[in-house]
Short mmCIF file of C-alpha atoms in Angstrom, two decimals:
data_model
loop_
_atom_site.label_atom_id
_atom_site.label_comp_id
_atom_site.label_asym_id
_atom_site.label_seq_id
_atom_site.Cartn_x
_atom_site.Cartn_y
_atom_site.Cartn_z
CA UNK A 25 26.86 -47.79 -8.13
CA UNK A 26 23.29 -47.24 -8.16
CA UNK A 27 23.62 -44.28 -5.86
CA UNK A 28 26.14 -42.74 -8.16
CA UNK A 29 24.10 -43.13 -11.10
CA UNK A 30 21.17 -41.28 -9.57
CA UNK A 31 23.46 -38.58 -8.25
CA UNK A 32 24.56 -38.51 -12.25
CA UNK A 33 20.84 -38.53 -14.04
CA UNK A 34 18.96 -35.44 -14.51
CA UNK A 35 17.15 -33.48 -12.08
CA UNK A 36 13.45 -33.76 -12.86
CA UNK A 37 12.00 -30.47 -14.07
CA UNK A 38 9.47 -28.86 -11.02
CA UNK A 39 6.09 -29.49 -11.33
CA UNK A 40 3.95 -26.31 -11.12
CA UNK A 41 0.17 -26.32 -9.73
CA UNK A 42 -1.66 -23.35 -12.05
CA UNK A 43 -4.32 -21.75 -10.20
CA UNK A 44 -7.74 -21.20 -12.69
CA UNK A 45 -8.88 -17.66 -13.27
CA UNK A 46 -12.60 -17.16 -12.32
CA UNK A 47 -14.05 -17.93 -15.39
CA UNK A 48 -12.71 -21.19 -15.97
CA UNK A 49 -13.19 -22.30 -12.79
CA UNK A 50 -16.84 -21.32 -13.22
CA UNK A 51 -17.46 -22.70 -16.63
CA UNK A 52 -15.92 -26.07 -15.23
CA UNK A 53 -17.99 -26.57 -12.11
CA UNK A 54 -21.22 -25.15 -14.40
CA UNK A 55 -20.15 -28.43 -16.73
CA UNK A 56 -20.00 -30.71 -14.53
CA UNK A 57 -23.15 -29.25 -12.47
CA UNK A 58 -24.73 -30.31 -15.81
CA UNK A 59 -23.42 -33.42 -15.98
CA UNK A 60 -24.51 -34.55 -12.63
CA UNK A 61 -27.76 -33.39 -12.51
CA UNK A 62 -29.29 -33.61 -16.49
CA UNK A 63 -32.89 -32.65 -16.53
CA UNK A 64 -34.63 -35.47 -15.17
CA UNK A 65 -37.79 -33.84 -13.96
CA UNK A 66 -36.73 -34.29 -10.10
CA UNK A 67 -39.34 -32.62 -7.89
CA UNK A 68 -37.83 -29.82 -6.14
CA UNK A 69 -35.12 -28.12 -8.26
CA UNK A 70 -33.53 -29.81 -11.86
CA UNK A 71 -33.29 -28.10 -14.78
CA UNK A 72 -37.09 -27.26 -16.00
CA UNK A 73 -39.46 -24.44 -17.23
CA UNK A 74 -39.32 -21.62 -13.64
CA UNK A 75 -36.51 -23.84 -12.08
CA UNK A 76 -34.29 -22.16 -10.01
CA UNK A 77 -30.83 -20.36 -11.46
CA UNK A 78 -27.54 -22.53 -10.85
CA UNK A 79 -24.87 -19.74 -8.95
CA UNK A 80 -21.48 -20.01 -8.81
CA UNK A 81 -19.49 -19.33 -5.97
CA UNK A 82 -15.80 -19.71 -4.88
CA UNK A 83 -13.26 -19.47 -1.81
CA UNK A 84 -9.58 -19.66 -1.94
CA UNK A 85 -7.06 -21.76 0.12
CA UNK A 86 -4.76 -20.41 2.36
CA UNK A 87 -1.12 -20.94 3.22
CA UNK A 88 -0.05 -19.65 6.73
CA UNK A 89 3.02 -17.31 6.72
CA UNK A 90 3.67 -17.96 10.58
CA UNK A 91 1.70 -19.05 13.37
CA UNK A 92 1.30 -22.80 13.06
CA UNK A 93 -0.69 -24.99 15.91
CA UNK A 94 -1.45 -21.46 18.04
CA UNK A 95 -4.73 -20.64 17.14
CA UNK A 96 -7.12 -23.56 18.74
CA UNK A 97 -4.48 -22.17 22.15
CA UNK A 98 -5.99 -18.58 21.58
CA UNK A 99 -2.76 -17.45 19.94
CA UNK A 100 -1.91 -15.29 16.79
CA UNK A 101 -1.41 -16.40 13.33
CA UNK A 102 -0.82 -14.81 9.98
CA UNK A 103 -2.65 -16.75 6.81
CA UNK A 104 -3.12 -15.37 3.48
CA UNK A 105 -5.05 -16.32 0.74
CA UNK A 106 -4.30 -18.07 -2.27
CA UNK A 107 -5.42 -18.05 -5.85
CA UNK A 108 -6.04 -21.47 -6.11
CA UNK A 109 -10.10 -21.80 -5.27
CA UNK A 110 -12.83 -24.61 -4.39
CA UNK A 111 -15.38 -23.67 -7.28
CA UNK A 112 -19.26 -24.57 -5.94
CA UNK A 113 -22.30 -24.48 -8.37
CA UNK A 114 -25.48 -24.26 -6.32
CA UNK A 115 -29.26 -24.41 -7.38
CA UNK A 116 -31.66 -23.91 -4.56
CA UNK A 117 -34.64 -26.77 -4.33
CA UNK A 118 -38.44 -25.96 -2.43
CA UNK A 119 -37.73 -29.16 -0.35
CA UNK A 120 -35.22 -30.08 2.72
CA UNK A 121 -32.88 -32.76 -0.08
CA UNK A 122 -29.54 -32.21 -0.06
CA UNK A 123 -27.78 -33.69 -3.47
CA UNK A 124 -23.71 -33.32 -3.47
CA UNK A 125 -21.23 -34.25 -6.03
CA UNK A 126 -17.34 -33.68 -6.33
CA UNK A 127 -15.36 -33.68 -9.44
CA UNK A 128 -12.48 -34.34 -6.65
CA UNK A 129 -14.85 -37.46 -5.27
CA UNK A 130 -16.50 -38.66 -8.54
CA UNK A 131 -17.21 -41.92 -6.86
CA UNK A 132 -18.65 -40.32 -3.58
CA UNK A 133 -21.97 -38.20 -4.89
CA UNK A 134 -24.31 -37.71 -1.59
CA UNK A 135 -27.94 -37.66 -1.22
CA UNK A 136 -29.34 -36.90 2.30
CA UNK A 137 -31.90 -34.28 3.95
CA UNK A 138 -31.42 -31.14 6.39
CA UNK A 139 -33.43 -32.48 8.78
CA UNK A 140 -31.09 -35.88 9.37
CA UNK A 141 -27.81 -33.84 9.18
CA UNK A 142 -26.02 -33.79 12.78
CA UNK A 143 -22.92 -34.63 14.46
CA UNK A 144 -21.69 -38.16 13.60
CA UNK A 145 -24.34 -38.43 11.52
CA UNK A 146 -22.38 -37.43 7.85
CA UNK A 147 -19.58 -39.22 6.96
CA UNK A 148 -17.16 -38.13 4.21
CA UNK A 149 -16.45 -35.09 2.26
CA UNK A 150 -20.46 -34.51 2.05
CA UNK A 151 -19.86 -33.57 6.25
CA UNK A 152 -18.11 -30.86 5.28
CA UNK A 153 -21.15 -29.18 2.79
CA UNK A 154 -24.06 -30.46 5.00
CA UNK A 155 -22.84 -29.33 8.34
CA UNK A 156 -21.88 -25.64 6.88
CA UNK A 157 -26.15 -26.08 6.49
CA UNK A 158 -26.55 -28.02 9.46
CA UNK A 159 -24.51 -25.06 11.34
CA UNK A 160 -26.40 -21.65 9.98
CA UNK A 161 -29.49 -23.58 10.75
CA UNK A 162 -28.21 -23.67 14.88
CA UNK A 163 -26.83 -20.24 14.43
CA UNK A 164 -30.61 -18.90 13.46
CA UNK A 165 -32.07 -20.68 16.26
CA UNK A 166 -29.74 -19.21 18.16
CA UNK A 167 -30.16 -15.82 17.36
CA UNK A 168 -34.33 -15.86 17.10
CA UNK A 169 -34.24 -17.06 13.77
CA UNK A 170 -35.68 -20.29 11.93
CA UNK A 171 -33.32 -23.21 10.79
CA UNK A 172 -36.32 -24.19 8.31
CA UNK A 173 -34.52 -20.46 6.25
CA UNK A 174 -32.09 -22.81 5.06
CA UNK A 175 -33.80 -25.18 2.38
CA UNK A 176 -32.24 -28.36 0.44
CA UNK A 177 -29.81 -27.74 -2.61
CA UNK A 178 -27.87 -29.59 -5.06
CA UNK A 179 -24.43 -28.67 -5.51
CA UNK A 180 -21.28 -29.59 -7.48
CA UNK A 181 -17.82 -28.91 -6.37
CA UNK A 182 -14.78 -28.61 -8.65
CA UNK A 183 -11.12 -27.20 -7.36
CA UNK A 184 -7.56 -26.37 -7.83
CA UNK A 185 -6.35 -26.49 -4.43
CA UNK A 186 -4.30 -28.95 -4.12
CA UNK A 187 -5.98 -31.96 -1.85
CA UNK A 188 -4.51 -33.23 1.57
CA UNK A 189 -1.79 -30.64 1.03
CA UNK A 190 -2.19 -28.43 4.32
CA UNK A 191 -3.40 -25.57 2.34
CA UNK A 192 -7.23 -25.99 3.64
CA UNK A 193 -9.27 -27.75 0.84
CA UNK A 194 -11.74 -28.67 3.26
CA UNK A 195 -12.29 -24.60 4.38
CA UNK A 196 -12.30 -23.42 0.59
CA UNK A 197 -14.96 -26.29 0.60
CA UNK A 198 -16.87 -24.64 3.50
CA UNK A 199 -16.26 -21.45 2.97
CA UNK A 200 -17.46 -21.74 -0.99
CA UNK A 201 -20.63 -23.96 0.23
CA UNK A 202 -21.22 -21.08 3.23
CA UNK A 203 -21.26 -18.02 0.76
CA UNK A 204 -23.85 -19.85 -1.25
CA UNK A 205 -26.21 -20.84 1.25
CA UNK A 206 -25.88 -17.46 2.49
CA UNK A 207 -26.83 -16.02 -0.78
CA UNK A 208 -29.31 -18.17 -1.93
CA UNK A 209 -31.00 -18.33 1.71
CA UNK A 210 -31.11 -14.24 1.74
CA UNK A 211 -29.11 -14.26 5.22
CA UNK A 212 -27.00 -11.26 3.99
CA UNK A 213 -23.91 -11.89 6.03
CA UNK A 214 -21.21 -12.11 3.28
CA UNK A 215 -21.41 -8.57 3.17
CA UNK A 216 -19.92 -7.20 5.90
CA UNK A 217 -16.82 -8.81 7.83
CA UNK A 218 -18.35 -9.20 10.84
CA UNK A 219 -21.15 -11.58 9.02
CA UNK A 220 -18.04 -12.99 7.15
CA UNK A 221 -16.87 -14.13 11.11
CA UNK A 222 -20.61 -15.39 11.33
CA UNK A 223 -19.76 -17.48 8.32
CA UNK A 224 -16.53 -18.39 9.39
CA UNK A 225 -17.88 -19.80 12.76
CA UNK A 226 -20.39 -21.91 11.25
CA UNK A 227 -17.84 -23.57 8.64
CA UNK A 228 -15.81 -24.04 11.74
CA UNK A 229 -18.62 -25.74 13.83
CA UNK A 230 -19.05 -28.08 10.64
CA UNK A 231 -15.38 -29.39 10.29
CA UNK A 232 -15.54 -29.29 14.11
CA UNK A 233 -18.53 -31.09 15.03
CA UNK A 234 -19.93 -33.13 11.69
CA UNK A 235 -16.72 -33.92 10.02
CA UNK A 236 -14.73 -34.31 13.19
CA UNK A 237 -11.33 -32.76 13.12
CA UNK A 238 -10.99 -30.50 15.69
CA UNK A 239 -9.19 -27.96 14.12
CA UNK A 240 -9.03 -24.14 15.54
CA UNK A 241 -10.47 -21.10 13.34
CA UNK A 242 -7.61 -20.22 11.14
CA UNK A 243 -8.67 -21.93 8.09
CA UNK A 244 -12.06 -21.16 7.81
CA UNK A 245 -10.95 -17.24 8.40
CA UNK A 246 -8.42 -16.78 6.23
CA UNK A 247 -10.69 -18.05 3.26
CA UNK A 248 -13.52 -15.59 3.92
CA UNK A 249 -11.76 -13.05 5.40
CA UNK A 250 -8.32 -12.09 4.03
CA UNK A 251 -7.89 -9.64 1.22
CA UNK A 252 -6.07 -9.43 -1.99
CA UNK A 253 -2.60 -7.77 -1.30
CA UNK A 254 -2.64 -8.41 2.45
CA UNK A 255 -2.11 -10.72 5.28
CA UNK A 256 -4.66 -11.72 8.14
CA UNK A 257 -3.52 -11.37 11.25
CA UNK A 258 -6.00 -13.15 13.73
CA UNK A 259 -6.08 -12.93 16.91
CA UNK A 260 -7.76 -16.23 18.09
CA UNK A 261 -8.42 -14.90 22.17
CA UNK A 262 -11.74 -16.21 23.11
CA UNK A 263 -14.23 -13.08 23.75
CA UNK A 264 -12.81 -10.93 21.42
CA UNK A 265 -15.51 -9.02 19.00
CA UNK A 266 -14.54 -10.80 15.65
CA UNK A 267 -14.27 -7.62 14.02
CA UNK A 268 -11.57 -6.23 16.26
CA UNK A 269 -9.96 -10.37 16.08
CA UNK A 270 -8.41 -9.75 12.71
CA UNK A 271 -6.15 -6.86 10.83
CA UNK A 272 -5.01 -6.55 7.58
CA UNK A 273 -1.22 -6.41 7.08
CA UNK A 274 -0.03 -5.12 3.67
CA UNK A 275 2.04 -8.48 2.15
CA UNK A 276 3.59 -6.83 -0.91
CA UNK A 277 6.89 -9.41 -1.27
CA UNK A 278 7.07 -8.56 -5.19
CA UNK A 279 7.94 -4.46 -4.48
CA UNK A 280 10.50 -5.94 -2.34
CA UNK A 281 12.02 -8.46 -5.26
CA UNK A 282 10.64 -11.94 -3.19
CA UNK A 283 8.25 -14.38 -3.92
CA UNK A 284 6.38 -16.79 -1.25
CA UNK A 285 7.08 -20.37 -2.73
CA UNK A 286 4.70 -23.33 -1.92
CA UNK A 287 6.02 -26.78 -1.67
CA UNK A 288 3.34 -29.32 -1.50
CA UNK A 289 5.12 -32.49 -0.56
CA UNK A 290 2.41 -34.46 -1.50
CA UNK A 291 2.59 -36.65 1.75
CA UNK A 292 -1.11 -36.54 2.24
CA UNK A 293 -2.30 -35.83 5.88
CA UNK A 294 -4.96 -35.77 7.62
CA UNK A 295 -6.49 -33.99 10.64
CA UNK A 296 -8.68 -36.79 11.62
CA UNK A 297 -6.22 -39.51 12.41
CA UNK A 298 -6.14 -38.49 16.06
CA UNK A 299 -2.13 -37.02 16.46
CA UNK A 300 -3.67 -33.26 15.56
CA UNK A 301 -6.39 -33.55 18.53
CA UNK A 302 -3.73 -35.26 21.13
CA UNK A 303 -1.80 -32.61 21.09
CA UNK A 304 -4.86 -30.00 21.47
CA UNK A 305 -5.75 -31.74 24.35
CA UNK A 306 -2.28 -31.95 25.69
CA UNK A 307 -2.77 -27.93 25.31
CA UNK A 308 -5.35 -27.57 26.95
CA UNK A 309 -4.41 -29.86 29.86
CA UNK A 310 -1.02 -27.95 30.70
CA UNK A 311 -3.48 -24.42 29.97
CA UNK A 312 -4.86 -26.28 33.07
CA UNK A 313 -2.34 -27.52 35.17
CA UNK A 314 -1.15 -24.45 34.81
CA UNK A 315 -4.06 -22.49 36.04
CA UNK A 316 -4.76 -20.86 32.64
CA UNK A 317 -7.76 -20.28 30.73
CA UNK A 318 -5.13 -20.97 27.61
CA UNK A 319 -1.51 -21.11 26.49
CA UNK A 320 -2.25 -17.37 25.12
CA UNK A 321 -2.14 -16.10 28.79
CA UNK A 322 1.27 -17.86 29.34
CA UNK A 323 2.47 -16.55 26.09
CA UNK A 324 1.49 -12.89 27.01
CA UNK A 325 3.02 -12.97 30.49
CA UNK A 326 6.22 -14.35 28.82
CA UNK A 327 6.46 -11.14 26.41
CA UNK A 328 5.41 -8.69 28.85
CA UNK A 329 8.80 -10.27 31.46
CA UNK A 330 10.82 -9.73 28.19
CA UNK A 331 9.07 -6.34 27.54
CA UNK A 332 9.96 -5.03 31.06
CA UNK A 333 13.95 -5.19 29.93
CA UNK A 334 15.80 -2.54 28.15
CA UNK A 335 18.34 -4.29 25.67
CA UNK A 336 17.84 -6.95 23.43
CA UNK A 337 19.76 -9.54 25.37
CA UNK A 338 17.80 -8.76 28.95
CA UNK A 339 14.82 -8.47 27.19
CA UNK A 340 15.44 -12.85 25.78
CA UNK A 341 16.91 -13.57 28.91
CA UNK A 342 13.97 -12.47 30.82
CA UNK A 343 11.43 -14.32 28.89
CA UNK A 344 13.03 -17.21 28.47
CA UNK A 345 13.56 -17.44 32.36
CA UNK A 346 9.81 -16.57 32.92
CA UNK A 347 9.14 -19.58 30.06
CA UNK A 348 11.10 -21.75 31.79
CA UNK A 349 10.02 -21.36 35.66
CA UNK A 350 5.91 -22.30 33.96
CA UNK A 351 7.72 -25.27 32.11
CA UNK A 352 9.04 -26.62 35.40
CA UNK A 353 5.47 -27.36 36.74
CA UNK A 354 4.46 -28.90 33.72
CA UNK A 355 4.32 -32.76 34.95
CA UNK A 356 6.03 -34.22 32.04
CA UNK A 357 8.29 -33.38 28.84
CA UNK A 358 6.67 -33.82 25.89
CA UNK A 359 3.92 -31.47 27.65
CA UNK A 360 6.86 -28.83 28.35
CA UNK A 361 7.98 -28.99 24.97
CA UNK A 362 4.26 -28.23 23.71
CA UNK A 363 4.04 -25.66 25.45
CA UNK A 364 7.20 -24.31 24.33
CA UNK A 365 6.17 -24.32 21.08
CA UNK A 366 2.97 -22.21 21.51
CA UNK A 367 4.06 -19.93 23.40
CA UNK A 368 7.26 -19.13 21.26
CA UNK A 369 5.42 -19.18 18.02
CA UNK A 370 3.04 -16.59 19.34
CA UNK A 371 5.99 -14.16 20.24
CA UNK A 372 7.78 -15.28 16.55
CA UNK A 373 3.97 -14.08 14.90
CA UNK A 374 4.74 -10.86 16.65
CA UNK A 375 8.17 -10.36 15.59
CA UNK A 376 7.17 -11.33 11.97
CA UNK A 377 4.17 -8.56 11.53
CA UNK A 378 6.40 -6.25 13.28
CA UNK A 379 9.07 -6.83 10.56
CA UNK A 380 6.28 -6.35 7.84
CA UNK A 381 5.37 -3.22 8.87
CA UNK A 382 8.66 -1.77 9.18
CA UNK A 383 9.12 -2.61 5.46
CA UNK A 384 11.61 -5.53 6.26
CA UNK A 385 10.24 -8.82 4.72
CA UNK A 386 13.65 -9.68 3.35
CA UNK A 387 14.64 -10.04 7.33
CA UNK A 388 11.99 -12.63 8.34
CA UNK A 389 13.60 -15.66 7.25
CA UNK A 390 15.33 -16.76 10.83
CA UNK A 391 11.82 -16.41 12.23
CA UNK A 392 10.38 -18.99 9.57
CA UNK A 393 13.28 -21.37 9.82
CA UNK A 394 13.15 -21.14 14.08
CA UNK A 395 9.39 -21.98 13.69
CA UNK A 396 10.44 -24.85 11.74
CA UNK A 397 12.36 -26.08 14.22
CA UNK A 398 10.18 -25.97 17.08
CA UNK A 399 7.47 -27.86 15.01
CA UNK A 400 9.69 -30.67 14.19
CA UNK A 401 11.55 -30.91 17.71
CA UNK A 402 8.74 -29.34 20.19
CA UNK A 403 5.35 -30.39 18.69
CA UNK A 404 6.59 -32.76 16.66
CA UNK A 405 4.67 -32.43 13.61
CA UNK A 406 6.96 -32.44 10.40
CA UNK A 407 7.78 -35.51 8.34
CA UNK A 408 10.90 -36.54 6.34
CA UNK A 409 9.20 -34.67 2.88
CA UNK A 410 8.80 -31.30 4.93
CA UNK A 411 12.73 -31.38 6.20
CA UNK A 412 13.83 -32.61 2.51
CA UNK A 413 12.00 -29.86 1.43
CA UNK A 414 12.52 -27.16 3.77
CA UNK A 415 16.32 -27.86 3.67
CA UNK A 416 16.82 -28.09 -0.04
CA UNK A 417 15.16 -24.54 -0.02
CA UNK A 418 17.50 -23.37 1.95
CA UNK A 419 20.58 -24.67 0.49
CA UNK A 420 19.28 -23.49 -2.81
CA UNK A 421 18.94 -19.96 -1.78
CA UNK A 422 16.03 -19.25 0.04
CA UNK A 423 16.32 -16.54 2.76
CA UNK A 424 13.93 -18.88 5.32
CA UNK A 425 11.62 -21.78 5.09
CA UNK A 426 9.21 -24.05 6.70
CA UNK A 427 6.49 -26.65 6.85
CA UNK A 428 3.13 -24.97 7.13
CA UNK A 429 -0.09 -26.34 7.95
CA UNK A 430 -1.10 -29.28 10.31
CA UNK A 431 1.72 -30.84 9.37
CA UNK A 432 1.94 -34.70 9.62
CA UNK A 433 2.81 -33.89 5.99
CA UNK A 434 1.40 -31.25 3.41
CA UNK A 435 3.09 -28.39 2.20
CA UNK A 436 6.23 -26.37 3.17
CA UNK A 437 6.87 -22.94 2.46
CA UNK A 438 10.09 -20.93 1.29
CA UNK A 439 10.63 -17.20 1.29
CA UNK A 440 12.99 -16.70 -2.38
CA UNK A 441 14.58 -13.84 -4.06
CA UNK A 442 11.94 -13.44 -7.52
CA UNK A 443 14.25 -14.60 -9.72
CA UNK A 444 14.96 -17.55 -8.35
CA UNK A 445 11.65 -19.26 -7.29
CA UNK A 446 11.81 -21.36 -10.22
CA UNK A 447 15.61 -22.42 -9.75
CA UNK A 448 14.36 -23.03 -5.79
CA UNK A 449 11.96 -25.68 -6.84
CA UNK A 450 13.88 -27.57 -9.75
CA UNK A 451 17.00 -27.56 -6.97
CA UNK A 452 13.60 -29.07 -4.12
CA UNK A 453 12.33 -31.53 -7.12
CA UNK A 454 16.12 -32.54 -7.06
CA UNK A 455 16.45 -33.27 -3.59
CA UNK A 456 12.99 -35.58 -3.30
CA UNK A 457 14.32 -37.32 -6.56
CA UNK A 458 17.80 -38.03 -4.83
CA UNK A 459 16.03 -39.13 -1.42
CA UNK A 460 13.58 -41.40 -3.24
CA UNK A 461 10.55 -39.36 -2.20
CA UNK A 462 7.73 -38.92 -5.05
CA UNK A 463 8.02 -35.47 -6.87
CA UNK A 464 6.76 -32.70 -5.27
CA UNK A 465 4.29 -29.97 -6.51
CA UNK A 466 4.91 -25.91 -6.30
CA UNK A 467 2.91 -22.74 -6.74
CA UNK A 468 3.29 -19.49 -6.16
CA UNK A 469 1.60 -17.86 -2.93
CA UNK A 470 -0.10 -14.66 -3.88
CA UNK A 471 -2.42 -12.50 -1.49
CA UNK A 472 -5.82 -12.91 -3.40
CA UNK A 473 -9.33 -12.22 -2.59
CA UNK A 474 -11.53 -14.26 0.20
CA UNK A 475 -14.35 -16.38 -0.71
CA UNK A 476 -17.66 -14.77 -2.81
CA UNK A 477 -20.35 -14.79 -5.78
CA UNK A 478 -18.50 -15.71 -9.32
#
């Protein structure tokens, strides 16, 4: 009876995440920059008579088209970015302090100084500010440089991307906190893309090595390196010049009547929990066994025996017998069916931007819903939210869907006629209601600018 009852009640209505346009992101963090840090007369930069300006700066998250769990195995992937931006307000100080606050965290304010900032060292969302310091410091010394060029700041952080939701809070974090330090500091590198990939590779190094999640580069990319109207594709092969790493695909759905929808399950994850770096490391052990720098090389080899064929048919027959002779001396299955993942997702990232630039992004759906599949069977990294989600997307009309992201949770995507985005997610917000799940949140996934100065 109770069953039939909630079959009979109403479907909730879908609850929609609004993105903030620039200014009111700005005014907001400028707020509560002022509400943190009142002029108290602190030595080294509060608000007094020649103190220094408070700057705004912002960097989107991103939501990953195709691609997933390929790029720390040297593989492609295809991110864009989204309108929904990690707002920082920054004042410089004359002194090596380091004063954080989060309207996200308003519990978890951080005071610390340059100098004490290391690995293991920062614990918290304040690793993920310091170490994007703590990381353009090393890359100075590196390159001839001084780490002492980077000085002590306070900074407040406000933002509408949606937290824990695989869309890459923590790199719109980074990638907001890196543009600022690079301003402020005089370091000059937002302005060209290759000092965008100089960026990019510290905020890495920071979630990497201070905050601990060993994540690969996507993230950190896509938020200071897409552009408005397009799609990154990044090609994550060690060695390659950065510039020549990444191309800009035109992602135009509306001029071909679609709309990207974003399902944020809101089944938190997190990359730090340890399942996200097991299976890196089982990666890079098969990359081993098998006598590989990375899965990459096996995923190239595997599309050139395809290539080789003439028809269609030969041309799948042939890789997946070359896939399957390297799976055999793999010592175990879950290892094989890793593999089998990455190296199939690389050649579906292929197939996708090859679709896109013939004009076809109404075909790509059966590329997005085999990726699904292989994430949830092969590298097992969906949960029950993503396949509620992903299949009530589908049955409600959309022409391909899946979980994007880590996974272990997070967000789902859907690729839906215009018109119906908004029946898509009421018919979703239906499904989680029905299954007992708590209601899901949705946006809209529109190619927007990378990170910069508001």
């Amino acid at each position: 009876m109770a069953a039939r009852l909630q079959a009979l009640a109403p479907a909730p209505a879908a609850q929609w995440v609004e993105s903030w346009p620039d200014d009111v992101g700005a005014d907001r963090v400028r707020q509560a920059f002022a509400a943190a840090y009142p002029a108290d007369g602190t030595e080294g930069g509060d608000e007094a008579d020649g103190a220094p300006e408070v700057r705004v700066y912002a960097a989107p998250g991103r939501v990953n088209i195709i691609g997933e769990h390929t790029d720390y195995n040297a593989g492609l992937c295809l991110p864009i970015a989204l309108p929904h931006r990690t707002y920082v307000a920054l004042r410089p100080r004359t002194d090596s302090v380091v004063r954080l606050a989060s309207a996200q965290e308003p519990g978890a304010a951080w005071t610390g100084r340059l100098e004490d900032v290391a690995p293991g060292a920062v614990t918290g969302w304040a690793a993920y500010v310091a170490g994007v310091a703590w990381a353009l410091g090393q890359h100075l010394e590196a390159t001839g440089g001084s780490a002492e060029t980077i000085r002590g700041f306070d900074a407040v952080v406000d933002s509408c991307v949606p937290y824990g939701a695989g869309l890459s809070s923590s790199a719109a974090l980074e990638c907001s906190v890196a543009v600022g330090i690079d301003d402020v500091a005089g370091l000059g590198l937002a302005a060209t893309d290759a000092g965008r990939a100089t960026l990019a590779a510290a905020a890495i190094r920071a979630e990497n090595e201070v905050a601990g999640a060993p994540t690969g580069g996507m993230d950190q990319s896509a938020s200071l390196r897409c552009a408005a109207g397009h799609a990154l594709l990044l090609d994550c092969r060690p060695g390659l010049d950065p510039v020549d790493a990444v191309e800009q695909i035109p992602f135009d759905l509306a001029a071909e009547g679609l709309a990207l929808l974003v399902i944020d399950t809101r089944a938190e994850h997190a990359l730090v929990d340890g399942q996200y770096a097991q299976r890196r490391a089982t990666c890079e052990a098969a990359a081993a066994t098998l006598g590989l720098a990375n899965l990459r090389e096996l995923a190239d080899s595997v599309i050139a025996a395809g290539a080789a064929e003439g028809d269609a048919a030969a041309r799948e027959a042939a890789a997946a017998e070359a896939l399957a002779a390297a799976l055999d001396r793999l010592p175990d299955d879950v290892s094989r069916r890793r593999v089998r993942h990455v190296v199939t997702e690389i050649a579906r990232t292929q197939d996708l931007v090859s679709l896109l630039r013939a004009g076809r992004a109404s075909d790509v759906g059966p590329l997005m819903d085999a990726s699904h599949a292989s994430l949830r069977d092969d590298y097992e990294v969906s949960a029950t939210e993503l396949d509620v989600a992903v299949e009530a997307a589908r049955d409600a009309g959309a022409l391909g869907a899946r979980m994007t992201g880590g996974g272990f949770g997070g967000s789902a995507i859907a690729l839906v006629p215009a018109e119906r985005a908004s029946a898509v997610a009421d018919a979703v917000a239906g499904a989680f209601a029905r299954a007992g799940l708590g209601a899901p949140g949705f946006l809209l996934a529109v190619p927007s600018a990378p990170a910069g100065a508001c």
